[in-house]
Short mmCIF file of C-alpha atoms in Angstrom, two decimals:
data_model
loop_
_atom_site.label_atom_id
_atom_site.label_comp_id
_atom_site.label_asym_id
_atom_site.label_seq_id
_atom_site.Cartn_x
_atom_site.Cartn_y
_atom_site.Cartn_z
CA MET A 9 38.58 7.67 14.40
CA PRO A 10 37.89 4.80 16.83
CA PRO A 11 40.80 2.69 18.04
CA PRO A 12 41.56 -0.42 15.91
CA GLN A 13 40.15 -2.81 18.54
CA ALA A 14 36.70 -1.19 18.18
CA MET A 15 36.75 -1.66 14.42
CA ARG A 16 37.42 -5.40 14.80
CA ASN A 17 34.59 -5.88 17.31
CA PRO A 18 31.32 -4.32 16.05
CA THR A 19 29.52 -5.12 19.32
CA ALA A 20 31.82 -2.87 21.36
CA ILE A 21 31.50 0.86 21.83
CA VAL A 22 34.73 2.56 22.78
CA ALA A 23 34.52 5.81 24.69
CA SER A 24 36.68 8.68 23.44
CA THR A 25 37.83 9.64 26.92
CA PRO A 26 41.39 8.95 28.11
CA THR A 27 40.15 5.77 29.83
CA THR A 28 38.77 3.40 27.21
CA THR A 29 35.84 1.26 28.36
CA ALA A 30 34.21 -1.32 26.09
CA VAL A 31 30.48 -1.87 26.51
CA ALA A 32 28.86 -5.02 25.15
CA LEU A 33 25.76 -4.45 23.03
CA PRO A 34 23.02 -7.03 22.45
CA ASN A 35 23.70 -9.37 19.58
CA PRO A 36 21.47 -8.21 16.67
CA ARG A 37 21.33 -11.77 15.32
CA SER A 38 19.72 -13.25 18.41
CA THR A 39 15.96 -12.90 18.51
CA ALA A 40 13.46 -14.15 21.00
CA ALA A 41 11.37 -17.07 19.78
CA LEU A 42 7.94 -15.90 18.71
CA ARG A 43 4.99 -17.97 19.77
CA PRO A 44 2.38 -18.61 17.06
CA SER A 45 -0.82 -16.71 17.71
CA VAL A 46 -4.22 -16.59 16.10
CA LEU A 47 -4.96 -13.28 14.44
CA PRO A 48 -8.40 -11.89 15.30
CA ILE A 49 -9.45 -11.58 11.64
CA CYS A 50 -8.20 -15.02 10.56
CA SER A 51 -10.33 -18.02 11.36
CA GLN A 52 -7.87 -20.61 10.03
CA PRO A 53 -4.26 -19.45 10.42
CA ARG A 54 -1.91 -21.33 8.15
CA GLN A 55 1.43 -20.93 6.49
CA LEU A 56 1.19 -19.54 2.96
CA GLU A 57 3.65 -20.43 0.26
CA LEU A 58 5.14 -17.52 -1.69
CA GLY A 59 3.32 -18.72 -4.82
CA GLU A 60 0.01 -18.20 -3.00
CA LEU A 61 0.65 -14.49 -2.31
CA THR A 62 -0.09 -12.00 -5.09
CA LEU A 63 1.55 -8.58 -5.12
CA ALA A 64 0.31 -5.56 -7.08
CA PHE A 65 2.80 -2.89 -8.12
CA VAL A 66 3.39 -0.03 -10.57
CA ALA A 67 6.05 -0.11 -13.30
CA ASP A 68 6.92 2.22 -16.18
CA TRP A 69 8.02 -0.34 -18.79
CA ASP A 70 6.03 1.04 -21.74
CA GLY A 71 6.36 4.82 -21.37
CA ASP A 72 3.68 5.33 -18.74
CA SER A 73 2.96 3.77 -15.36
CA GLU A 74 0.90 0.59 -15.48
CA ILE A 75 -0.36 -1.80 -12.79
CA TYR A 76 1.08 -5.33 -12.69
CA THR A 77 0.64 -8.34 -10.42
CA VAL A 78 3.13 -11.09 -9.64
CA GLN A 79 3.26 -14.01 -7.26
CA ALA A 80 5.60 -13.43 -4.31
CA ASP A 81 7.86 -16.23 -5.60
CA GLY A 82 8.41 -14.27 -8.84
CA SER A 83 6.12 -16.35 -11.04
CA GLY A 84 2.98 -15.31 -12.90
CA LEU A 85 3.77 -11.71 -13.91
CA VAL A 86 0.55 -10.16 -15.33
CA GLN A 87 -0.03 -6.68 -16.73
CA ILE A 88 -3.34 -5.47 -15.26
CA THR A 89 -3.67 -2.08 -17.03
CA ASP A 90 -2.65 -1.17 -20.56
CA ASN A 91 -3.52 2.38 -21.52
CA ALA A 92 -1.92 5.71 -22.39
CA THR A 93 -2.50 7.18 -18.92
CA HIS A 94 -0.50 6.82 -15.70
CA ASP A 95 -1.88 4.35 -13.18
CA SER A 96 -0.76 4.31 -9.54
CA ALA A 97 -1.41 3.25 -5.94
CA PRO A 98 -2.91 -0.25 -6.41
CA LYS A 99 -4.76 -1.50 -3.32
CA TRP A 100 -6.35 -4.92 -2.89
CA SER A 101 -9.87 -5.18 -1.52
CA PRO A 102 -10.00 -7.03 1.81
CA ASP A 103 -11.28 -10.21 0.11
CA GLY A 104 -8.62 -9.99 -2.64
CA LEU A 105 -11.21 -10.05 -5.45
CA LYS A 106 -10.95 -6.37 -6.47
CA LEU A 107 -8.11 -3.98 -7.14
CA ALA A 108 -8.54 -0.23 -6.67
CA PHE A 109 -6.04 2.20 -8.17
CA ILE A 110 -5.68 5.75 -9.40
CA ASP A 111 -5.78 6.49 -13.15
CA ASP A 112 -4.96 9.98 -14.45
CA LEU A 113 -7.49 10.09 -17.28
CA LEU A 114 -7.34 13.52 -18.93
CA ARG A 115 -4.70 14.48 -16.33
CA ARG A 116 -7.34 14.35 -13.60
CA PRO A 117 -6.60 11.40 -11.27
CA ARG A 118 -9.65 9.18 -10.82
CA LEU A 119 -10.53 6.19 -8.66
CA MET A 120 -10.63 3.01 -10.71
CA VAL A 121 -11.81 -0.40 -9.47
CA SER A 122 -11.36 -3.62 -11.41
CA ASP A 123 -11.54 -7.33 -10.81
CA ALA A 124 -8.27 -8.81 -9.52
CA ASP A 125 -7.26 -9.78 -13.07
CA GLY A 126 -7.86 -6.24 -14.41
CA SER A 127 -11.16 -7.01 -16.11
CA ASP A 128 -14.37 -5.05 -15.57
CA ALA A 129 -12.52 -1.80 -14.76
CA THR A 130 -14.81 1.07 -13.74
CA PHE A 131 -14.30 4.71 -12.71
CA ILE A 132 -15.98 5.37 -9.33
CA PRO A 133 -17.25 8.13 -9.04
CA PHE A 134 -16.25 10.01 -12.17
CA ASP A 135 -16.66 13.50 -10.70
CA LEU A 136 -14.02 13.16 -7.91
CA GLU A 137 -10.38 13.94 -8.55
CA VAL A 138 -8.26 11.62 -6.39
CA PHE A 139 -5.09 12.82 -4.71
CA PHE A 140 -2.35 10.69 -3.20
CA ASP A 141 -3.64 7.40 -1.93
CA LEU A 142 -6.75 5.44 -1.07
CA VAL A 143 -7.77 2.90 1.56
CA TRP A 144 -10.42 0.14 1.60
CA SER A 145 -12.71 -0.26 4.58
CA PRO A 146 -12.30 -3.64 6.35
CA THR A 147 -15.62 -4.82 4.86
CA GLY A 148 -14.71 -3.73 1.33
CA GLN A 149 -17.94 -1.70 1.11
CA GLN A 150 -16.17 1.68 1.03
CA ILE A 151 -12.99 3.32 -0.17
CA VAL A 152 -11.78 6.46 1.54
CA LEU A 153 -9.77 8.91 -0.54
CA LEU A 154 -8.47 12.45 -0.50
CA SER A 155 -9.97 14.79 -3.11
CA GLY A 156 -8.90 18.41 -3.00
CA HIS A 157 -8.53 19.15 0.70
CA GLU A 158 -11.36 16.88 1.86
CA LEU A 159 -11.74 13.19 2.72
CA PHE A 160 -14.49 11.25 0.97
CA ALA A 161 -15.94 7.79 1.58
CA VAL A 162 -17.07 6.16 -1.65
CA ASP A 163 -19.76 3.47 -1.43
CA MET A 164 -18.70 0.56 -3.65
CA GLN A 165 -22.30 -0.55 -4.31
CA THR A 166 -23.69 2.80 -5.46
CA GLY A 167 -20.59 4.84 -6.34
CA ALA A 168 -21.93 7.66 -4.13
CA ALA A 169 -19.31 9.72 -2.34
CA ILE A 170 -19.86 11.17 1.12
CA GLU A 171 -17.69 14.09 2.17
CA LEU A 172 -16.29 13.29 5.61
CA THR A 173 -14.41 16.51 6.42
CA LYS A 174 -16.49 19.24 4.81
CA GLY A 175 -14.67 22.55 5.25
CA ALA A 176 -12.28 21.23 7.91
CA GLY A 177 -9.76 23.89 6.88
CA PHE A 178 -6.58 21.96 7.68
CA GLU A 179 -4.17 19.67 5.88
CA LEU A 180 -5.45 16.11 5.76
CA GLU A 181 -3.71 12.83 5.27
CA LEU A 182 -5.28 9.49 4.51
CA PRO A 183 -6.77 7.77 7.56
CA SER A 184 -6.73 4.10 8.36
CA PHE A 185 -9.66 1.98 9.46
CA ALA A 186 -9.75 0.08 12.72
CA PRO A 187 -10.12 -3.65 11.95
#
């Protein structure tokens, strides 16, 4: 057990050798001032209010997992899905107009894409079983997902899936796109 003086001063480390030497650590509360910078993908940087940010999440409030949205300030809770299947992994399209998620229709997880409010929900493509997670391309024209042991890119205009790692023969995890 450390000596009592070390317990009173959390920024000191006391050595357990016969000669006790206190070493000052940096104060975790002091942070360097950050300079505002323009992000490369944002043409008009501005401060957003919490009520302007919408979060999508999964909750099991009715016996199965459903997708909900809420404003970051806690207002405007909306149930996006309402079905007897489990929905998971909601992901916003880059423009914020679409929401992709996984629905386990007939116990076979499928990619589902809807408008941001949950309307116009569509399975894309119906023949692929989706595992784990999914990621939108920066343009919103594709979604990459893991099906079986292969990665697929799904074209959002046509619903066609292109196998990216045909027969790779190793464990895959979901990639990320470069912006």
